[in-house]
Every structure is written in C-alpha cells, then in structure tokens.
Amino acid sequence: EDDNESASFSSKGFGDFIIFPRYSVYNKNTNFKRTEIAIGIGMKIPLGTDKDSTLKIPASSWNPEDIYQINPPTVQTTTGSNDLMLYSFLFREYQKRKLRLFMTTLCMKKSYNSLGIKFGDYASLGLVVSKTIFRNWAVTTQLKLEHVDKIQSAKNIDLLAYYSIDANSTGSNKAFFIPQLSYSNKGITVFATSEIPVYQYLHGTQIGSQNQFTFGVNYRFLTKEYESETFRLLE
C-alpha cells in the first residue's frame, strides 16, 4: 500500500485566469456572400501554484522534518507562467448554398515560471468547411495542424535532475481530422465531434494522441439581434 501511495500524485486548487477578447475588424455582406475577419489578443494568468508537492518521507526519529517532492508538471493545476495568446479568424459564407469556409490560427507565447521552466510555445492552424444539410442540421469538417516547441530551462536549472523532465522528449507536430455533426434550434446547439489524429511526430519518447469523441450541448442568448454565426460554429 505504501508503495502504491508513494507512486500516486494529485493536486487541487485554482488553475488559470484567461482574458481573451476578440474583435471583428471586417464584416461585409453582399450578393448573398458574407466575409468576416476577426483578431484576438489575450493573456493566460496563473491563479494556482506550479509547486504543489507530495509527502515522500514522513518525519521520524532520524529524520526530524517531512520530506516533500514537487509533483510532475502534468499533475500541477497550472504551468505557472504568464502566456500571451494571439488569434486570427477568416470567414467566408455562401448563403444560398448554406456553405461556410473559415480558417483560424492560435499562437501561445509562453514565459518562464517560478521553477525556471518554459513550456513549449504553441501554434495551431484550423481549416474548416461547414454546410447545413437539412433544416437545422449541419456537418462540419476540420483539418487542424499543431506545433509545440520543446521545453526549455533557465540557466543552471537541470530539468532531468530536479523535475525528472527530459527536454529531448518534449515538443511535437501533429495533424488532426475533426468531423462534427450538430443540430441548432432557438439558441440551443447539440453536437457530436471526434478528433482523429492522422499524423504525429513526437520528439524522443512521449505518449501520443488517441482518438477522442465529444458530445455536448451549448446554449446561447443574445443581448442584440445580430449574432456572429461564425463564432457559434467554432464552439
């Protein structure tokens, strides 16, 4: 039992606070065609700690103090860094054909946390096609490309010795095919989607991505009559 307990880790507490406004900088509707361009800039601010630890050796007659070990980064509630987020969105809708095409990009520029760890910068590109097939039913397909840089450490920080992190086994390039079926009516959207990895290149030894299935319900209410259909489709 002691061996099993010492091999398990858990963390509780707050994660991150994200401020991420998006602005529509161009929106034009002519001849049953609509074009929209939006950009966003935000910050991810840690509210919790990145140094939560687990008791490894309790105090005893020969050891006057408890000895704790910092939990692995994957167990922490936050990375502990202040991250810059950049977003762009390009949308084109053919209203007569009930066809929508759009492209999204997201970049996250990471900073060093209190432990001297800089998690890899993140970048993604999404190419999406969506079409209404019958009344309120819509089919959406997306090709999503992701890039994650390797973890870095501050000067004089040995990631392997201090935190059991092999920097050579971090960072990746991946591609996903994401089909989605949704039904919308009076502000309520019911959807089912699957994220299917079609390409993965992982540095060193890592756990790869597996097929993921998601089912959900969204409810949206408006303070104005106009609603940007583009943002609703992405959710």
CSV table of C-alpha atoms in Angstrom, one decimal:
chain,number,residue,atom,x,y,z
A,1,GLU,CA,0.0,0.0,0.0
A,2,ASP,CA,2.8,2.4,0.9
A,3,ASP,CA,4.5,1.8,-2.5
A,4,ASN,CA,1.2,2.5,-4.4
A,5,GLU,CA,0.6,5.6,-2.4
A,6,SER,CA,4.1,7.0,-3.0
A,7,ALA,CA,3.7,6.4,-6.7
A,8,SER,CA,0.5,8.4,-7.0
A,9,PHE,CA,0.2,12.2,-7.2
A,10,SER,CA,-2.7,14.6,-7.0
A,11,SER,CA,-3.1,18.4,-6.9
A,12,LYS,CA,-6.1,20.6,-6.0
A,13,GLY,CA,-6.7,24.3,-6.4
A,14,PHE,CA,-7.1,27.1,-8.9
A,15,GLY,CA,-5.8,26.9,-12.5
A,16,ASP,CA,-5.5,29.9,-14.7
A,17,PHE,CA,-7.5,33.1,-15.4
A,18,ILE,CA,-7.8,33.8,-19.2
A,19,ILE,CA,-8.6,37.2,-20.7
A,20,PHE,CA,-9.2,36.7,-24.4
A,21,PRO,CA,-11.3,39.4,-26.2
A,22,ARG,CA,-11.8,39.0,-29.9
A,23,TYR,CA,-12.6,41.9,-32.3
A,24,SER,CA,-14.3,41.8,-35.7
A,25,VAL,CA,-12.2,44.1,-37.9
A,26,TYR,CA,-14.1,43.5,-41.2
A,27,ASN,CA,-17.6,42.3,-41.8
A,28,LYS,CA,-19.3,42.7,-45.2
A,29,ASN,CA,-22.4,41.1,-46.6
A,30,THR,CA,-23.2,41.5,-50.4
A,31,ASN,CA,-24.9,39.3,-53.0
A,32,PHE,CA,-25.6,36.5,-50.5
A,33,LYS,CA,-22.0,36.3,-49.6
A,34,ARG,CA,-20.5,37.3,-46.3
A,35,THR,CA,-16.9,37.9,-45.4
A,36,GLU,CA,-15.6,38.4,-41.9
A,37,ILE,CA,-12.1,38.9,-40.4
A,38,ALA,CA,-11.5,38.9,-36.7
A,39,ILE,CA,-8.4,39.1,-34.5
A,40,GLY,CA,-7.9,38.4,-30.8
A,41,ILE,CA,-5.2,39.0,-28.2
A,42,GLY,CA,-5.2,37.8,-24.6
A,43,MET,CA,-3.3,36.6,-21.6
A,44,LYS,CA,-3.3,33.5,-19.5
A,45,ILE,CA,-2.5,34.4,-15.9
A,46,PRO,CA,-1.9,31.7,-13.3
A,47,LEU,CA,-4.1,31.7,-10.2
A,48,GLY,CA,-2.8,28.5,-8.6
A,49,THR,CA,0.7,27.2,-7.8
A,50,ASP,CA,3.1,25.3,-10.0
A,51,LYS,CA,5.0,23.9,-7.0
A,52,ASP,CA,2.4,21.6,-5.4
A,53,SER,CA,4.2,18.7,-3.7
A,54,THR,CA,3.6,15.3,-2.3
A,55,LEU,CA,4.9,13.9,1.0
A,56,LYS,CA,7.6,11.3,0.3
A,57,ILE,CA,9.2,10.6,3.6
A,58,PRO,CA,7.4,11.4,6.9
A,59,ALA,CA,9.3,12.8,9.9
A,60,SER,CA,10.9,10.2,12.1
A,61,SER,CA,13.5,9.9,14.9
A,62,TRP,CA,16.3,10.0,12.4
A,63,ASN,CA,14.6,12.5,10.1
A,64,PRO,CA,13.2,15.5,12.1
A,65,GLU,CA,11.3,17.0,9.1
A,66,ASP,CA,8.9,15.7,6.5
A,67,ILE,CA,10.4,15.4,3.0
A,68,TYR,CA,8.3,16.5,0.1
A,69,GLN,CA,8.7,16.1,-3.7
A,70,ILE,CA,7.4,18.5,-6.2
A,71,ASN,CA,4.7,16.9,-8.3
A,72,PRO,CA,5.3,16.4,-12.1
A,73,PRO,CA,4.2,19.3,-14.3
A,74,THR,CA,1.3,17.2,-15.8
A,75,VAL,CA,-0.2,17.0,-12.3
A,76,GLN,CA,0.0,20.7,-11.4
A,77,THR,CA,-3.2,22.8,-11.9
A,78,THR,CA,-1.2,25.4,-13.8
A,79,THR,CA,2.1,25.8,-15.7
A,80,GLY,CA,2.7,28.9,-13.5
A,81,SER,CA,3.6,31.1,-16.5
A,82,ASN,CA,2.1,34.3,-17.9
A,83,ASP,CA,1.3,33.4,-21.5
A,84,LEU,CA,0.5,35.7,-24.5
A,85,MET,CA,-2.3,34.5,-26.8
A,86,LEU,CA,-2.8,35.6,-30.4
A,87,TYR,CA,-5.8,34.7,-32.5
A,88,SER,CA,-7.0,35.3,-36.1
A,89,PHE,CA,-10.1,34.3,-37.9
A,90,LEU,CA,-11.0,34.5,-41.6
A,91,PHE,CA,-14.6,33.5,-42.7
A,92,ARG,CA,-16.5,33.3,-46.0
A,93,GLU,CA,-20.1,32.3,-46.2
A,94,TYR,CA,-22.1,31.4,-49.3
A,95,GLN,CA,-25.7,31.9,-48.0
A,96,LYS,CA,-27.6,30.4,-50.9
A,97,ARG,CA,-25.5,27.2,-50.8
A,98,LYS,CA,-25.6,27.3,-47.0
A,99,LEU,CA,-21.8,26.7,-47.2
A,100,ARG,CA,-19.2,28.2,-44.8
A,101,LEU,CA,-15.4,28.2,-45.1
A,102,PHE,CA,-13.1,29.6,-42.5
A,103,MET,CA,-9.6,29.5,-41.2
A,104,THR,CA,-8.4,30.0,-37.6
A,105,THR,CA,-4.9,30.4,-36.1
A,106,LEU,CA,-3.9,30.4,-32.5
A,107,CYS,CA,-0.4,31.1,-31.0
A,108,MET,CA,0.6,31.0,-27.4
A,109,LYS,CA,3.9,32.5,-26.4
A,110,LYS,CA,5.0,31.0,-23.1
A,111,SER,CA,7.2,32.6,-20.4
A,112,TYR,CA,9.3,31.1,-17.6
A,113,ASN,CA,7.6,30.1,-14.4
A,114,SER,CA,8.9,30.3,-10.9
A,115,LEU,CA,10.7,26.9,-11.2
A,116,GLY,CA,12.7,28.1,-14.2
A,117,ILE,CA,10.7,26.1,-16.7
A,118,LYS,CA,9.5,27.4,-20.0
A,119,PHE,CA,6.9,25.1,-21.6
A,120,GLY,CA,7.0,25.0,-25.4
A,121,ASP,CA,5.3,27.7,-27.4
A,122,TYR,CA,2.1,26.5,-29.1
A,123,ALA,CA,0.8,27.3,-32.6
A,124,SER,CA,-2.2,25.8,-34.5
A,125,LEU,CA,-3.9,26.3,-37.8
A,126,GLY,CA,-7.5,25.2,-38.5
A,127,LEU,CA,-9.1,24.8,-42.0
A,128,VAL,CA,-12.9,24.3,-41.7
A,129,VAL,CA,-15.7,23.6,-44.0
A,130,SER,CA,-19.3,23.6,-42.7
A,131,LYS,CA,-22.6,23.1,-44.6
A,132,THR,CA,-26.2,23.0,-43.5
A,133,ILE,CA,-27.6,19.7,-44.9
A,134,PHE,CA,-31.2,19.7,-43.7
A,135,ARG,CA,-33.0,22.5,-41.9
A,136,ASN,CA,-31.1,23.0,-38.6
A,137,TRP,CA,-28.6,20.1,-39.1
A,138,ALA,CA,-25.0,21.0,-40.1
A,139,VAL,CA,-21.9,18.9,-40.9
A,140,THR,CA,-18.5,20.4,-40.2
A,141,THR,CA,-15.1,19.0,-41.1
A,142,GLN,CA,-11.8,20.5,-39.9
A,143,LEU,CA,-8.1,19.8,-40.6
A,144,LYS,CA,-6.2,21.0,-37.6
A,145,LEU,CA,-2.4,21.4,-37.6
A,146,GLU,CA,-0.5,21.8,-34.3
A,147,HIS,CA,3.1,22.6,-33.4
A,148,VAL,CA,4.6,22.6,-29.9
A,149,ASP,CA,8.1,23.6,-29.1
A,150,LYS,CA,10.4,21.7,-26.7
A,151,ILE,CA,10.5,22.6,-23.0
A,152,GLN,CA,13.4,25.0,-22.1
A,153,SER,CA,15.0,25.7,-18.7
A,154,ALA,CA,16.6,28.8,-17.2
A,155,LYS,CA,20.3,28.9,-16.7
A,156,ASN,CA,21.7,26.4,-14.1
A,157,ILE,CA,18.4,24.5,-14.0
A,158,ASP,CA,18.8,20.8,-14.7
A,159,LEU,CA,15.3,19.6,-15.7
A,160,LEU,CA,16.1,16.0,-15.6
A,161,ALA,CA,17.8,16.1,-12.1
A,162,TYR,CA,15.3,18.5,-10.5
A,163,TYR,CA,12.0,17.6,-12.1
A,164,SER,CA,12.5,14.3,-14.0
A,165,ILE,CA,11.8,16.1,-17.3
A,166,ASP,CA,13.8,15.0,-20.4
A,167,ALA,CA,13.7,18.1,-22.6
A,168,ASN,CA,14.6,16.0,-25.6
A,169,SER,CA,11.3,14.1,-25.2
A,170,THR,CA,9.1,17.1,-25.5
A,171,GLY,CA,7.7,19.0,-28.4
A,172,SER,CA,5.7,17.7,-31.3
A,173,ASN,CA,4.0,18.2,-34.7
A,174,LYS,CA,0.5,16.8,-35.2
A,175,ALA,CA,-2.4,16.9,-37.7
A,176,PHE,CA,-6.0,16.0,-36.8
A,177,PHE,CA,-9.1,15.4,-38.8
A,178,ILE,CA,-12.2,16.6,-36.9
A,179,PRO,CA,-15.7,15.8,-38.2
A,180,GLN,CA,-18.7,17.3,-36.4
A,181,LEU,CA,-22.5,16.9,-36.6
A,182,SER,CA,-24.7,19.5,-35.0
A,183,TYR,CA,-28.3,20.5,-34.6
A,184,SER,CA,-29.3,24.0,-33.7
A,185,ASN,CA,-32.7,25.5,-32.7
A,186,LYS,CA,-33.6,28.6,-30.7
A,187,GLY,CA,-30.2,29.2,-29.3
A,188,ILE,CA,-29.5,25.6,-28.3
A,189,THR,CA,-26.9,23.6,-30.2
A,190,VAL,CA,-26.4,19.8,-29.7
A,191,PHE,CA,-23.2,18.5,-31.2
A,192,ALA,CA,-21.1,15.4,-31.5
A,193,THR,CA,-17.5,15.6,-32.7
A,194,SER,CA,-14.4,13.3,-33.0
A,195,GLU,CA,-10.8,14.3,-33.0
A,196,ILE,CA,-8.8,11.8,-35.1
A,197,PRO,CA,-5.0,12.1,-35.3
A,198,VAL,CA,-3.8,11.5,-38.9
A,199,TYR,CA,-0.1,12.4,-38.4
A,200,GLN,CA,2.1,12.7,-35.3
A,201,TYR,CA,5.8,13.4,-35.0
A,202,LEU,CA,7.0,13.3,-31.4
A,203,HIS,CA,10.5,14.1,-30.2
A,204,GLY,CA,12.1,11.4,-28.1
A,205,THR,CA,9.7,9.2,-26.1
A,206,GLN,CA,6.2,10.5,-25.4
A,207,ILE,CA,2.6,9.5,-25.2
A,208,GLY,CA,0.8,10.1,-28.5
A,209,SER,CA,-2.7,11.4,-29.0
A,210,GLN,CA,-5.6,8.9,-29.4
A,211,ASN,CA,-9.0,9.2,-30.9
A,212,GLN,CA,-11.2,11.5,-28.9
A,213,PHE,CA,-15.0,11.7,-29.0
A,214,THR,CA,-17.0,14.6,-27.6
A,215,PHE,CA,-20.7,15.1,-27.1
A,216,GLY,CA,-22.1,18.4,-25.8
A,217,VAL,CA,-24.9,21.0,-25.6
A,218,ASN,CA,-24.4,24.8,-26.0
A,219,TYR,CA,-26.9,27.5,-25.1
A,220,ARG,CA,-26.5,31.0,-26.4
A,221,PHE,CA,-28.6,34.1,-25.6
A,222,LEU,CA,-28.1,37.4,-27.3
A,223,THR,CA,-28.2,41.0,-26.0
A,224,LYS,CA,-28.5,42.2,-29.6
A,225,GLU,CA,-30.4,40.9,-32.6
A,226,TYR,CA,-27.2,40.3,-34.6
A,227,GLU,CA,-25.3,37.2,-34.0
A,228,SER,CA,-22.0,36.2,-35.5
A,229,GLU,CA,-22.7,32.7,-36.8
A,230,THR,CA,-19.0,32.1,-37.3
A,231,PHE,CA,-18.1,32.1,-33.6
A,232,ARG,CA,-21.1,29.9,-32.8
A,233,LEU,CA,-19.9,27.2,-35.3
A,234,LEU,CA,-16.5,27.1,-33.7
A,235,GLU,CA,-17.8,26.3,-30.2
